[in-house]
C-alpha positions as semicolon CSV with decimal commas, in nm:
position;residue;x (nm);y (nm);z (nm)
1;M;-9,982;-10,382;13,957
2;T;-10,361;-10,383;13,931
3;S;-10,565;-10,636;13,736
4;T;-10,659;-10,360;13,488
5;V;-10,292;-10,298;13,406
6;G;-10,224;-10,672;13,398
7;R;-10,495;-10,730;13,136
8;F;-10,370;-10,441;12,926
9;L;-10,008;-10,554;12,930
10;S;-10,101;-10,917;12,860
11;L;-10,279;-10,799;12,548
12;L;-10,012;-10,546;12,447
13;C;-9,689;-10,742;12,492
14;G;-9,566;-10,900;12,173
15;E;-9,450;-10,837;11,818
16;Y;-9,655;-10,651;11,558
17;S;-9,627;-10,585;11,184
18;N;-9,821;-10,373;10,937
19;Q;-9,700;-10,587;10,646
20;K;-10,039;-10,619;10,475
21;Q;-10,104;-10,245;10,487
22;A;-9,752;-10,164;10,363
23;F;-9,768;-10,416;10,078
24;D;-10,117;-10,300;9,976
25;N;-10,016;-9,933;9,968
26;P;-9,635;-9,891;9,967
27;P;-9,629;-9,522;9,867
28;L;-9,816;-9,424;10,183
29;F;-9,712;-9,679;10,449
30;A;-9,365;-9,805;10,533
31;H;-9,339;-10,164;10,658
32;I;-9,278;-10,128;11,032
33;L;-9,212;-10,379;11,309
34;L;-9,333;-10,284;11,656
35;R;-9,238;-10,473;11,973
36;Y;-9,336;-10,446;12,340
37;R;-9,141;-10,660;12,589
38;P;-9,157;-10,666;12,972
39;I;-8,844;-10,563;13,162
40;A;-8,867;-10,798;13,457
41;H;-8,611;-10,637;13,690
42;L;-8,754;-10,284;13,669
43;P;-9,067;-10,172;13,858
44;A;-9,389;-10,354;13,774
45;G;-9,541;-10,238;13,447
46;S;-9,208;-10,153;13,278
47;I;-9,208;-10,236;12,907
48;L;-8,938;-10,195;12,643
49;L;-9,080;-10,051;12,321
50;E;-8,891;-10,088;11,992
51;Q;-8,986;-9,968;11,644
52;T;-8,785;-10,065;11,337
53;Y;-8,826;-10,059;10,963
54;A;-8,865;-10,413;10,827
55;V;-8,584;-10,345;10,580
56;D;-8,348;-10,260;10,871
57;P;-8,471;-10,468;11,165
58;K;-8,149;-10,450;11,370
59;N;-8,144;-10,071;11,394
60;P;-8,447;-9,943;11,587
61;Y;-8,542;-9,585;11,509
62;R;-8,743;-9,557;11,831
63;L;-8,649;-9,714;12,163
64;R;-8,848;-9,629;12,476
65;V;-8,938;-9,760;12,817
66;I;-9,299;-9,715;12,918
67;R;-9,441;-9,779;13,264
68;A;-9,806;-9,861;13,302
69;E;-9,980;-9,750;13,621
70;E;-10,351;-9,736;13,704
71;Q;-10,403;-9,391;13,854
72;Q;-10,777;-9,416;13,898
73;E;-11,018;-9,700;13,834
74;G;-11,012;-9,793;13,467
75;V;-10,761;-9,522;13,370
76;I;-10,400;-9,623;13,298
77;K;-10,111;-9,378;13,271
78;L;-9,820;-9,474;13,047
79;W;-9,508;-9,296;13,167
80;N;-9,282;-9,239;12,865
81;H;-8,901;-9,260;12,892
82;T;-8,621;-9,232;12,640
83;F;-8,264;-9,357;12,680
84;R;-7,965;-9,138;12,757
85;D;-7,764;-9,358;12,518
86;P;-8,002;-9,557;12,293
87;T;-7,717;-9,724;12,103
88;R;-7,617;-9,916;12,419
89;F;-7,954;-10,090;12,420
90;S;-8,028;-10,127;12,048
91;T;-8,020;-10,509;12,080
92;A;-8,209;-10,528;12,412
93;I;-8,545;-10,641;12,274
94;F;-8,403;-10,989;12,194
95;D;-8,079;-10,988;12,398
96;D;-8,162;-11,084;12,758
97;D;-7,816;-10,989;12,886
98;C;-7,838;-10,643;12,733
99;R;-8,196;-10,591;12,853
100;N;-8,102;-10,696;13,207
101;T;-7,848;-10,412;13,230
102;I;-8,113;-10,140;13,185
103;Q;-8,135;-9,929;13,501
104;D;-8,347;-9,630;13,599
105;G;-8,037;-9,411;13,562
106;D;-8,026;-9,496;13,190
107;L;-8,369;-9,339;13,135
108;I;-8,496;-8,984;13,088
109;C;-8,860;-8,923;13,170
110;L;-9,025;-8,740;12,881
111;D;-9,226;-8,475;13,064
112;Q;-9,552;-8,374;12,895
113;C;-9,532;-8,687;12,674
114;H;-9,725;-8,944;12,877
115;Y;-10,033;-9,131;12,760
116;Q;-10,373;-9,196;12,911
117;V;-10,538;-9,530;12,832
118;I;-10,904;-9,607;12,891
119;E;-11,066;-9,949;12,851
120;H;-11,407;-9,989;12,689
121;S;-11,536;-10,349;12,680
122;G;-11,192;-10,499;12,624
123;V;-11,078;-10,229;12,381
124;Y;-10,797;-10,000;12,498
125;E;-10,784;-9,648;12,359
126;G;-10,482;-9,432;12,431
127;S;-10,394;-9,071;12,365
128;M;-10,171;-8,800;12,503
129;E;-10,274;-8,703;12,855
130;P;-10,515;-8,409;12,876
131;N;-10,332;-8,075;12,873
132;C;-10,004;-8,240;12,769
133;R;-9,785;-8,048;12,527
134;C;-9,529;-8,298;12,401
135;I;-9,271;-8,116;12,191
136;V;-9,097;-8,313;11,914
137;H;-8,814;-8,146;11,721
138;R;-8,836;-8,265;11,363
139;N;-8,731;-8,129;11,026
140;G;-8,565;-7,832;11,192
141;K;-8,858;-7,712;11,400
142;D;-9,050;-7,780;11,719
143;T;-9,387;-7,949;11,677
144;V;-9,656;-8,061;11,918
145;L;-9,717;-8,436;11,911
146;V;-10,072;-8,563;11,869
147;S;-10,069;-8,939;11,919
148;T;-10,342;-9,200;11,958
149;F;-10,369;-9,578;11,955
150;R;-10,638;-9,845;11,974
151;L;-10,564;-10,198;12,096
152;E;-10,826;-10,464;12,035
153;G;-10,745;-10,835;12,033
154;D;-10,450;-10,888;11,798
155;S;-10,502;-10,554;11,625
156;L;-10,316;-10,233;11,711
157;Q;-10,381;-9,908;11,528
158;T;-10,160;-9,604;11,582
159;L;-10,154;-9,249;11,455
160;D;-9,874;-8,997;11,527
161;R;-9,869;-8,646;11,387
162;G;-9,676;-8,329;11,462
163;H;-9,848;-7,991;11,453
164;D;-9,717;-7,636;11,442
165;P;-9,736;-7,492;11,797
166;E;-9,879;-7,162;11,671
167;T;-10,102;-7,248;11,375
168;N;-10,185;-7,613;11,457
169;E;-10,101;-7,700;11,094
170;R;-9,988;-8,060;11,042
171;C;-9,612;-8,065;10,984
172;W;-9,544;-8,438;10,973
173;G;-9,714;-8,773;11,018
174;S;-9,941;-9,000;10,820
175;I;-10,160;-8,831;10,561
176;A;-10,344;-9,157;10,486
177;G;-10,469;-9,236;10,834
178;E;-10,374;-9,490;11,096
179;F;-10,100;-9,749;11,079
180;K;-10,268;-10,089;11,119
181;F;-10,062;-10,355;11,292
182;Q;-10,138;-10,721;11,351
183;K;-9,977;-10,918;11,631
184;T;-9,740;-11,183;11,499
185;A;-9,623;-11,316;11,837
186;S;-9,747;-11,278;12,194
187;W;-9,509;-11,219;12,483
188;A;-9,778;-11,226;12,754
189;T;-9,604;-11,524;12,916
190;H;-9,293;-11,309;12,967
191;I;-9,475;-11,086;13,216
192;P;-9,322;-11,162;13,558
193;A;-9,550;-11,348;13,798
194;N;-9,467;-11,105;14,078
195;W;-9,619;-10,817;13,877
196;T;-9,970;-10,957;13,912
């Protein structure tokens, strides 16, 4: 793992909440908990991602494994994987025993759904890879995912929207702009020493 990836993951890994945003404007923003935790026994750069609603923290609605890899100087690719059976690993973010059973065979690589991350003066900006066409089936139809994030210090801003493949009309996603998360706990010390 390169030093660029190491710096990114050290900043990323931890727990996040958009509590202030959700409490300030509950009609437009749900209160969401977002967590990124290293998976030490998988290849370097492997991170477990969990998203839950604060009102139902034990039932993640999104569970992914991402793998960070520097493909050219200063450009990180985040390989995006889903689980064949997410329910088996719904407790893995805090349950070491469960997390340690995750194997490559449990994962499905989400083709066309990987991210590109570029660093600018300590700020990491991510978006879908150029020419990607990530299809998300939602509300009975296929949509093209447009997703971005910005990581700076303890602040993480994300925006996910689905667009009609033919008309490019927005079909789902935030109408009020980015979700604004603040880090509530860092898990940088959980990154295995042999990754760096």
